[in-house]
Short mmCIF file of C-alpha atoms in Angstrom, two decimals:
data_model
loop_
_atom_site.label_atom_id
_atom_site.label_comp_id
_atom_site.label_asym_id
_atom_site.label_seq_id
_atom_site.Cartn_x
_atom_site.Cartn_y
_atom_site.Cartn_z
CA MET L 1500 0.10 -0.19 0.07
CA SER L 1501 1.40 3.32 -0.73
CA SER L 1502 1.74 6.28 1.74
CA ASP L 1503 1.34 9.91 1.49
CA ALA L 1504 3.50 10.71 4.55
CA PRO L 1505 6.44 7.92 4.41
CA SER L 1506 7.86 9.40 7.60
CA TYR L 1507 4.71 8.62 9.69
CA PRO L 1508 4.10 4.58 9.01
CA VAL L 1509 0.36 3.76 9.29
CA ARG L 1510 -0.48 0.40 10.85
CA PRO L 1511 -2.65 -0.99 13.28
CA PHE L 1512 -2.09 -0.42 16.94
CA THR L 1513 -1.11 -3.13 19.68
CA ASP L 1514 -2.14 -3.91 22.68
CA GLU L 1515 0.56 -2.13 24.28
CA GLU L 1516 -0.52 0.90 22.29
CA ALA L 1517 -3.85 1.03 23.50
CA PRO L 1518 -3.93 3.47 25.97
CA ALA L 1519 -2.26 6.12 23.75
CA PHE L 1520 -5.07 5.07 21.12
CA ALA L 1521 -7.51 6.09 23.88
CA ALA L 1522 -5.58 9.06 24.71
CA GLN L 1523 -5.53 10.55 21.34
CA LEU L 1524 -9.44 9.92 20.79
CA ASP L 1525 -10.12 11.91 23.77
CA PHE L 1526 -7.82 14.53 22.96
CA GLY L 1527 -8.75 14.62 19.28
CA PHE L 1528 -12.73 14.64 20.06
CA HIS L 1529 -12.55 17.22 23.12
CA GLU L 1530 -14.24 13.96 25.23
CA ASN L 1531 -13.16 12.34 28.73
CA PRO L 1532 -15.46 9.26 28.45
CA PRO L 1533 -14.66 6.52 31.12
CA GLN L 1534 -12.66 3.71 30.52
CA GLU L 1535 -15.24 1.06 29.93
CA ALA L 1536 -16.45 3.25 26.92
CA HIS L 1537 -12.57 3.10 25.34
CA ASP L 1538 -12.55 -0.76 26.24
CA LEU L 1539 -16.40 -1.53 24.59
CA TRP L 1540 -15.42 0.52 21.41
CA GLN L 1541 -11.80 -0.86 21.26
CA GLY L 1542 -13.12 -4.57 21.65
CA LEU L 1543 -15.59 -3.54 18.85
CA LEU L 1544 -13.05 -2.70 16.31
CA PRO L 1545 -11.22 -5.55 14.89
CA ARG L 1546 -7.66 -4.75 15.82
CA GLU L 1547 -6.54 -5.51 12.38
CA ARG L 1548 -9.10 -2.90 11.02
CA SER L 1549 -7.56 -0.30 13.09
CA VAL L 1550 -5.26 2.10 11.85
CA ALA L 1551 -2.76 4.33 13.41
CA ALA L 1552 0.00 6.71 12.39
CA PHE L 1553 3.49 6.92 14.31
CA ASP L 1554 6.15 9.62 14.40
CA GLY L 1555 9.06 7.41 15.85
CA ASP L 1556 7.34 5.75 18.71
CA GLU L 1557 4.97 8.50 19.19
CA LEU L 1558 1.42 7.56 17.98
CA VAL L 1559 -0.12 10.58 16.34
CA SER L 1560 -3.35 9.26 14.72
CA THR L 1561 -6.24 7.37 15.14
CA GLY L 1562 -8.85 5.48 12.88
CA GLY L 1563 -10.31 2.12 11.88
CA ASP L 1564 -13.59 0.51 10.25
CA PHE L 1565 -16.46 -1.67 11.41
CA PRO L 1566 -17.37 -4.58 9.04
CA PHE L 1567 -21.15 -4.04 8.70
CA GLU L 1568 -24.02 -5.57 6.21
CA LEU L 1569 -25.41 -2.32 4.66
CA THR L 1570 -28.92 -2.70 3.28
CA VAL L 1571 -28.81 -1.28 -0.29
CA PRO L 1572 -31.59 -0.34 -2.80
CA GLY L 1573 -33.77 -4.04 -3.50
CA GLY L 1574 -33.71 -5.59 0.00
CA VAL L 1575 -30.35 -6.77 -0.36
CA THR L 1576 -26.88 -6.24 1.75
CA VAL L 1577 -23.30 -5.35 0.53
CA PRO L 1578 -20.17 -5.66 2.75
CA ALA L 1579 -19.29 -1.92 3.82
CA GLY L 1580 -16.58 -0.50 6.05
CA GLY L 1581 -17.73 1.93 8.82
CA VAL L 1582 -15.21 4.41 9.05
CA THR L 1583 -15.01 5.53 12.76
CA MET L 1584 -12.42 6.88 15.53
CA ILE L 1585 -10.39 9.23 12.77
CA THR L 1586 -8.31 11.83 14.27
CA VAL L 1587 -4.91 13.19 13.69
CA LYS L 1588 -3.16 15.08 16.60
CA ALA L 1589 -2.94 19.05 16.43
CA THR L 1590 0.69 18.88 16.22
CA HIS L 1591 0.78 16.97 13.28
CA ARG L 1592 -1.92 18.27 11.09
CA ARG L 1593 -1.25 19.29 7.51
CA ARG L 1594 1.40 16.53 6.96
CA GLY L 1595 -0.52 14.07 4.64
CA ILE L 1596 -1.19 11.92 7.31
CA LEU L 1597 -4.92 11.76 7.34
CA THR L 1598 -4.49 11.09 3.29
CA ALA L 1599 -1.99 8.29 4.09
CA MET L 1600 -4.31 6.38 6.57
CA MET L 1601 -7.57 6.88 4.22
CA ARG L 1602 -5.43 5.27 1.29
CA HIS L 1603 -4.31 2.69 3.56
CA GLN L 1604 -8.03 1.91 4.37
CA MET L 1605 -9.42 2.04 1.16
CA HIS L 1606 -6.82 0.18 -0.75
CA GLY L 1607 -6.82 -2.69 2.32
CA TRP L 1608 -10.56 -2.91 1.58
CA HIS L 1609 -9.86 -3.28 -2.32
CA GLU L 1610 -6.93 -5.78 -1.92
CA ARG L 1611 -8.98 -7.74 0.56
CA GLY L 1612 -11.89 -7.47 -1.22
CA ASP L 1613 -14.33 -6.94 1.96
CA ALA L 1614 -15.60 -3.69 1.76
CA PRO L 1615 -16.87 -2.42 -1.56
CA VAL L 1616 -18.22 0.32 -0.05
CA GLY L 1617 -17.05 2.76 2.62
CA ILE L 1618 -19.40 4.58 5.08
CA LEU L 1619 -18.65 7.33 7.79
CA LEU L 1620 -20.66 9.57 10.01
CA ALA L 1621 -18.75 13.06 9.50
CA SER L 1622 -17.61 15.61 12.27
CA GLU L 1623 -16.24 17.92 9.45
CA PRO L 1624 -17.70 16.82 6.08
CA ALA L 1625 -15.51 18.87 4.15
CA ILE L 1626 -12.53 16.86 5.08
CA TYR L 1627 -13.89 13.94 3.18
CA GLY L 1628 -15.11 15.23 0.08
CA ARG L 1629 -11.45 14.92 -1.08
CA PHE L 1630 -11.44 11.02 -0.74
CA GLY L 1631 -14.36 10.58 -2.69
CA TYR L 1632 -17.15 10.57 0.12
CA ALA L 1633 -20.29 12.16 -0.65
CA LEU L 1634 -23.39 12.68 1.46
CA GLY L 1635 -25.80 9.66 0.70
CA VAL L 1636 -28.49 9.90 3.51
CA GLN L 1637 -30.19 12.76 5.41
CA HIS L 1638 -32.29 12.34 8.41
CA LEU L 1639 -35.42 14.49 9.30
CA SER L 1640 -35.14 16.04 12.89
CA LEU L 1641 -38.34 16.35 14.39
CA THR L 1642 -39.53 18.38 17.94
CA VAL L 1643 -43.06 17.21 18.42
CA PRO L 1644 -45.17 19.25 21.26
CA ARG L 1645 -46.84 16.83 23.38
CA GLY L 1646 -50.41 17.11 23.85
CA ASP L 1647 -52.72 18.54 21.33
CA ASN L 1648 -50.46 17.85 18.56
CA GLY L 1649 -52.80 16.55 15.86
CA LEU L 1650 -51.04 13.29 15.65
CA SER L 1651 -53.51 11.14 13.86
CA ALA L 1652 -54.47 7.65 14.98
CA VAL L 1653 -54.90 4.98 12.37
CA ALA L 1654 -56.56 1.80 12.13
CA GLY L 1655 -55.14 -0.59 15.02
CA SER L 1656 -53.00 2.04 16.38
CA ASP L 1657 -54.82 2.18 19.99
CA LYS L 1658 -55.01 -1.69 20.44
CA PHE L 1659 -51.60 -2.68 21.61
CA ARG L 1660 -50.50 -3.16 25.62
CA MET L 1661 -47.84 -0.57 26.41
CA ARG L 1662 -44.91 -2.14 28.91
CA MET L 1663 -42.02 -0.55 30.63
CA VAL L 1664 -38.92 -2.95 30.37
CA ASP L 1665 -35.29 -2.57 31.70
CA PRO L 1666 -33.62 -2.00 28.32
CA LEU L 1667 -31.49 -5.28 28.92
CA GLU L 1668 -34.37 -7.18 29.24
CA GLY L 1669 -36.34 -5.95 26.13
CA TYR L 1670 -33.02 -5.83 23.91
CA GLU L 1671 -33.60 -9.02 22.00
CA ARG L 1672 -37.35 -8.56 21.65
CA CYS L 1673 -36.57 -4.91 20.34
CA GLN L 1674 -33.95 -6.45 18.02
CA GLU L 1675 -36.53 -8.46 16.47
CA VAL L 1676 -38.69 -5.53 15.55
CA VAL L 1677 -35.70 -4.02 14.29
CA GLU L 1678 -34.82 -7.01 12.09
CA ALA L 1679 -38.21 -7.08 10.46
CA ASN L 1680 -37.62 -3.45 9.05
CA ARG L 1681 -34.01 -4.00 8.36
CA LEU L 1682 -34.19 -5.08 4.75
CA GLY L 1683 -37.00 -2.67 3.63
CA ARG L 1684 -35.08 0.55 3.87
CA PRO L 1685 -31.45 1.18 2.61
CA GLY L 1686 -28.99 2.49 5.19
CA MET L 1687 -30.07 -0.08 8.07
CA MET L 1688 -27.48 -2.34 9.56
CA PRO L 1689 -27.56 -5.06 11.79
CA ARG L 1690 -26.03 -5.31 15.46
CA VAL L 1691 -24.54 -8.34 15.58
CA GLY L 1692 -23.09 -9.74 19.05
CA ASP L 1693 -22.69 -8.53 22.74
CA GLY L 1694 -20.71 -6.07 21.99
CA TRP L 1695 -23.02 -4.01 19.81
CA ARG L 1696 -25.92 -4.68 22.28
CA ASP L 1697 -24.12 -3.21 24.77
CA ALA L 1698 -22.99 -0.16 22.51
CA ALA L 1699 -26.87 0.11 21.80
CA LEU L 1700 -27.56 0.35 25.74
CA ALA L 1701 -24.54 2.12 26.87
CA ASP L 1702 -25.63 4.71 29.28
CA TRP L 1703 -22.84 6.79 30.41
CA GLU L 1704 -23.23 9.90 32.25
CA PHE L 1705 -20.94 11.91 30.11
CA ALA L 1706 -23.12 11.16 26.80
CA ARG L 1707 -26.44 11.89 28.27
CA ASP L 1708 -26.29 15.72 28.08
CA GLY L 1709 -28.07 16.13 30.93
CA ALA L 1710 -30.80 13.85 30.69
CA GLY L 1711 -32.03 11.15 32.88
CA PRO L 1712 -31.35 7.11 32.39
CA LEU L 1713 -32.06 5.20 29.26
CA ARG L 1714 -35.94 3.73 29.45
CA CYS L 1715 -37.39 1.17 27.09
CA VAL L 1716 -41.17 0.70 26.25
CA LEU L 1717 -42.61 -2.12 24.53
CA ALA L 1718 -46.03 -2.19 22.55
CA GLU L 1719 -47.40 -6.09 22.25
CA ASP L 1720 -50.29 -7.36 20.65
CA ALA L 1721 -52.94 -9.60 22.20
CA ASP L 1722 -50.53 -12.48 22.09
CA GLY L 1723 -48.03 -11.04 23.71
CA THR L 1724 -45.58 -10.55 20.69
CA THR L 1725 -43.74 -7.37 20.91
CA VAL L 1726 -44.72 -5.10 17.75
CA GLY L 1727 -42.81 -1.76 18.58
CA PHE L 1728 -40.74 -0.53 20.98
CA ALA L 1729 -39.22 2.86 21.81
CA ARG L 1730 -35.64 3.72 23.97
CA TYR L 1731 -35.62 7.27 25.01
CA ARG L 1732 -34.25 9.63 27.91
CA VAL L 1733 -36.33 12.19 29.44
CA LYS L 1734 -34.39 15.69 30.44
CA GLU L 1735 -35.74 17.56 33.30
CA GLY L 1736 -37.12 20.91 32.86
CA TYR L 1737 -38.94 22.53 35.98
CA ASN L 1738 -38.07 25.96 35.96
CA ASN L 1739 -41.49 27.02 35.17
CA PRO L 1740 -43.27 25.86 38.20
CA ALA L 1741 -46.67 26.42 36.56
CA ARG L 1742 -45.56 24.00 33.41
CA PRO L 1743 -43.24 21.43 33.71
CA GLU L 1744 -41.17 21.03 30.33
CA CYS L 1745 -39.24 18.04 30.59
CA LYS L 1746 -37.92 16.95 27.15
CA VAL L 1747 -38.37 13.57 25.64
CA ARG L 1748 -35.10 12.26 23.62
CA VAL L 1749 -35.85 9.14 21.50
CA LYS L 1750 -32.79 7.15 20.74
CA ASP L 1751 -34.86 4.63 18.82
CA VAL L 1752 -38.57 4.04 17.86
CA TYR L 1753 -39.70 1.15 15.67
CA GLY L 1754 -43.11 -0.62 14.80
CA ARG L 1755 -43.57 -3.77 12.64
CA ASP L 1756 -46.25 -1.82 10.74
CA LEU L 1757 -47.95 1.54 10.62
CA ALA L 1758 -50.16 0.98 13.49
CA SER L 1759 -47.58 -0.33 16.10
CA TYR L 1760 -45.26 2.71 14.83
CA VAL L 1761 -47.82 5.31 15.37
CA ALA L 1762 -48.63 3.62 18.65
CA MET L 1763 -45.00 4.05 19.94
CA TRP L 1764 -45.53 7.55 18.58
CA ARG L 1765 -48.61 8.53 20.51
CA PHE L 1766 -47.20 6.99 23.72
CA LEU L 1767 -43.78 9.30 23.71
CA CYS L 1768 -46.09 12.34 23.08
CA ASP L 1769 -48.22 11.91 25.81
CA LEU L 1770 -45.63 11.18 28.51
CA ASP L 1771 -46.58 13.31 31.75
CA LEU L 1772 -44.98 16.52 32.62
CA THR L 1773 -43.12 16.47 29.32
CA SER L 1774 -43.52 19.44 26.94
CA GLU L 1775 -42.13 17.82 23.29
CA VAL L 1776 -40.17 14.83 21.97
CA GLN L 1777 -37.35 15.49 19.81
CA ALA L 1778 -36.22 12.34 17.44
CA GLU L 1779 -34.38 11.78 14.27
CA VAL L 1780 -36.61 10.09 11.57
CA PRO L 1781 -36.28 8.78 8.00
CA ALA L 1782 -36.67 11.52 5.52
CA ASP L 1783 -39.93 10.54 4.40
CA ASP L 1784 -41.59 9.41 7.85
CA PRO L 1785 -45.20 8.58 8.01
CA LEU L 1786 -45.28 11.67 10.69
CA THR L 1787 -45.00 13.64 7.80
CA PHE L 1788 -48.21 13.00 6.96
CA LEU L 1789 -49.75 11.87 10.21
CA LEU L 1790 -49.29 15.38 11.80
CA ALA L 1791 -51.60 18.08 11.44
CA ASP L 1792 -49.19 20.68 11.36
CA PHE L 1793 -46.20 19.38 10.45
CA ARG L 1794 -44.51 22.87 10.95
CA GLN L 1795 -45.16 22.64 14.66
CA ALA L 1796 -42.74 19.80 14.55
CA VAL L 1797 -39.82 21.99 13.31
CA PRO L 1798 -38.86 19.58 10.94
CA ARG L 1799 -35.08 20.09 9.97
CA LEU L 1800 -33.02 18.00 7.30
CA GLN L 1801 -29.79 17.00 8.41
CA ASP L 1802 -26.56 15.19 7.00
CA MET L 1803 -25.99 11.68 8.10
CA LEU L 1804 -24.20 8.93 6.25
CA TYR L 1805 -21.57 9.58 4.09
CA VAL L 1806 -20.98 7.33 0.98
CA ARG L 1807 -17.69 6.16 -0.70
CA ILE L 1808 -17.83 3.49 -3.56
CA VAL L 1809 -14.68 1.81 -3.40
CA ASP L 1810 -15.24 -1.11 -5.92
CA VAL L 1811 -17.42 0.44 -8.36
CA ASP L 1812 -18.26 -3.03 -10.18
CA ARG L 1813 -18.92 -5.04 -7.23
CA ALA L 1814 -20.92 -2.11 -5.42
CA LEU L 1815 -23.28 -1.29 -8.25
CA ALA L 1816 -23.89 -4.80 -9.08
CA ALA L 1817 -24.91 -5.55 -5.40
CA ARG L 1818 -27.92 -3.46 -5.29
CA ARG L 1819 -30.97 -3.65 -7.31
CA TYR L 1820 -32.78 -1.13 -9.73
CA ALA L 1821 -36.39 0.87 -9.64
CA THR L 1822 -36.32 0.70 -13.62
CA ALA L 1823 -34.26 -1.38 -16.29
CA VAL L 1824 -30.99 0.58 -16.90
CA ASP L 1825 -28.17 -0.11 -19.25
CA VAL L 1826 -25.89 2.76 -19.37
CA VAL L 1827 -22.07 3.60 -19.73
CA PHE L 1828 -20.48 6.03 -17.52
CA GLU L 1829 -16.77 6.95 -17.53
CA LEU L 1830 -15.43 7.28 -14.26
CA SER L 1831 -12.25 9.42 -12.88
CA ASP L 1832 -11.06 8.26 -9.36
CA PRO L 1833 -7.22 9.24 -8.91
CA PHE L 1834 -7.70 7.89 -5.15
CA CYS L 1835 -8.92 4.43 -6.05
CA PRO L 1836 -7.60 4.19 -9.74
CA TRP L 1837 -8.85 0.79 -10.07
CA ASN L 1838 -12.17 2.56 -10.83
CA THR L 1839 -10.97 4.67 -13.40
CA GLY L 1840 -12.24 3.93 -16.94
CA ARG L 1841 -15.30 3.35 -18.41
CA TRP L 1842 -18.03 0.30 -16.97
CA ARG L 1843 -21.13 -0.47 -18.13
CA LEU L 1844 -24.08 -1.23 -15.91
CA ARG L 1845 -26.91 -3.60 -16.80
CA GLY L 1846 -29.53 -4.08 -14.13
CA ASP L 1847 -33.29 -4.08 -12.85
CA ALA L 1848 -35.26 -4.93 -10.06
CA ASP L 1849 -33.98 -8.64 -10.15
CA GLY L 1850 -30.43 -7.84 -10.60
CA ALA L 1851 -27.71 -6.22 -11.91
CA GLU L 1852 -23.82 -6.78 -13.56
CA CYS L 1853 -21.52 -4.02 -13.78
CA SER L 1854 -18.24 -4.76 -16.00
CA ARG L 1855 -15.48 -2.54 -17.89
CA THR L 1856 -16.27 -1.84 -21.18
CA THR L 1857 -14.46 -0.10 -24.28
CA ASP L 1858 -18.21 1.38 -25.63
CA PRO L 1859 -18.43 4.94 -25.99
CA ALA L 1860 -19.13 6.48 -22.55
CA ASP L 1861 -23.00 8.16 -21.89
CA LEU L 1862 -22.19 9.76 -18.88
CA VAL L 1863 -19.13 11.03 -17.03
CA LEU L 1864 -19.08 11.59 -13.46
CA GLY L 1865 -16.73 10.95 -10.31
CA PRO L 1866 -17.12 8.68 -7.37
CA ARG L 1867 -18.80 11.32 -5.17
CA GLU L 1868 -21.61 11.39 -7.80
CA LEU L 1869 -22.19 7.41 -7.50
CA GLY L 1870 -21.77 7.63 -3.77
CA ALA L 1871 -24.32 10.18 -3.52
CA ALA L 1872 -27.07 8.34 -5.33
CA TYR L 1873 -25.87 5.01 -4.19
CA LEU L 1874 -28.66 4.57 -1.41
CA GLY L 1875 -31.41 6.04 -3.54
CA GLY L 1876 -31.52 9.29 -1.14
CA PHE L 1877 -29.80 11.33 -4.08
CA SER L 1878 -30.85 11.31 -7.80
CA LEU L 1879 -28.30 11.46 -10.28
CA GLY L 1880 -30.83 14.07 -12.23
CA ALA L 1881 -30.29 16.24 -9.54
CA LEU L 1882 -26.65 16.28 -9.53
CA GLY L 1883 -26.76 16.48 -13.49
CA ARG L 1884 -28.40 19.50 -12.85
CA ALA L 1885 -26.09 20.93 -10.71
CA GLY L 1886 -23.68 20.29 -12.91
CA ARG L 1887 -21.62 17.32 -11.38
CA ILE L 1888 -22.18 14.95 -14.22
CA GLU L 1889 -21.56 15.16 -17.99
CA GLU L 1890 -24.41 13.76 -20.23
CA LEU L 1891 -23.01 12.38 -23.75
CA ARG L 1892 -26.00 10.29 -24.87
CA ALA L 1893 -29.56 12.36 -24.89
CA GLY L 1894 -31.83 10.65 -22.53
CA ALA L 1895 -28.92 8.51 -20.41
CA LEU L 1896 -29.10 10.79 -17.33
CA ALA L 1897 -33.17 10.32 -16.91
CA GLN L 1898 -32.76 6.46 -17.40
CA ALA L 1899 -29.83 6.19 -14.83
CA SER L 1900 -31.87 8.52 -12.73
CA ARG L 1901 -35.10 6.79 -12.53
CA ALA L 1902 -33.07 3.45 -11.98
CA PHE L 1903 -31.21 4.42 -9.20
CA VAL L 1904 -33.87 6.27 -6.89
CA SER L 1905 -35.22 4.33 -4.12
CA ASP L 1906 -39.16 4.35 -3.25
CA VAL L 1907 -37.93 4.37 0.42
CA ALA L 1908 -35.77 6.86 1.93
CA PRO L 1909 -32.50 5.74 3.64
CA PHE L 1910 -31.92 5.71 7.13
CA VAL L 1911 -29.48 5.10 9.42
CA PRO L 1912 -30.26 3.03 12.40
CA PHE L 1913 -27.03 3.97 14.86
CA GLY L 1914 -24.10 6.08 15.51
CA PHE L 1915 -20.57 4.35 14.93
#
């Protein structure tokens, strides 16, 4: 693997270097988590997929990636590298260290063949664009007023029994509900193993931002089957003695169907002594249509997942397409040069293939454009209208745009 910072070798960190790795993370993110938090996240990160740069014996950067199975359009999955823990020591910025780490990571995915797609949650999005990452998923941030907020009931939403449980006790039942949703929405990923369970239920004081402990409520049908759940915290607000204004902060809310999902929301919006419910939901969430006055929920789109196509042939062949597509695109990708060239994509709702070709190109674009459209949350047509894609054959952009779109907006179920 090549390196842009040869005087700062890049490699996985060792057990002996784990404390230095944790200390640099704290310094880089200006946080002070308990040691158990470091133990959990370092335990989740396969050591061979960690990455750090060194100035002599001094660890000066951190990073790594989690191996995920990412849901893509068509209800299928693709292996993805979930980039995480990226920092560079403040004394060593602008020396090519981050570029060397990102190249080490992507070239490793390509050489091992284990992650044709890279994904990350960007603390500073502008940093990652130069490595080919593009915004692929937006979430809708809502602040729903409690009480008479006009949240409509739907058929069957009032028939469930609500039961409070310890979050750990209810975890497996909650996961069954998540699993029932996972293949139906691009961007979803499973939590596999006890480590990811512990991450989902982590309740460290430093991460609560003043809110209370994690709560869990289940919705059960007449047979006792869990059909929905919500995990949430409440931040107390008793400054106004005439009107308590505690705030409900939702961590997860799911239902097996519309009725159970609406039942969870009606529960959250009617908790005593609270004034509002704060949550992030998919951009096409049913609440968009079920709230009588959607404006009162103060809707705000925010960037979430950034996507990088690492192996274009494998990535594009892994997903399905809304309409039949047969298009040749020319790609320039200096950071992942194996992608550079012309590729023919043929696909539909049943499958796809993507292979090199010498045929004339229909579209000219880069890895960022493919990454933005990959999960179906942004259209190639919109990118073309922004001047990001060049159309060489009339009608090719519209055809490709229709094929890439997803009928269901992508959503990222948890942070990493």
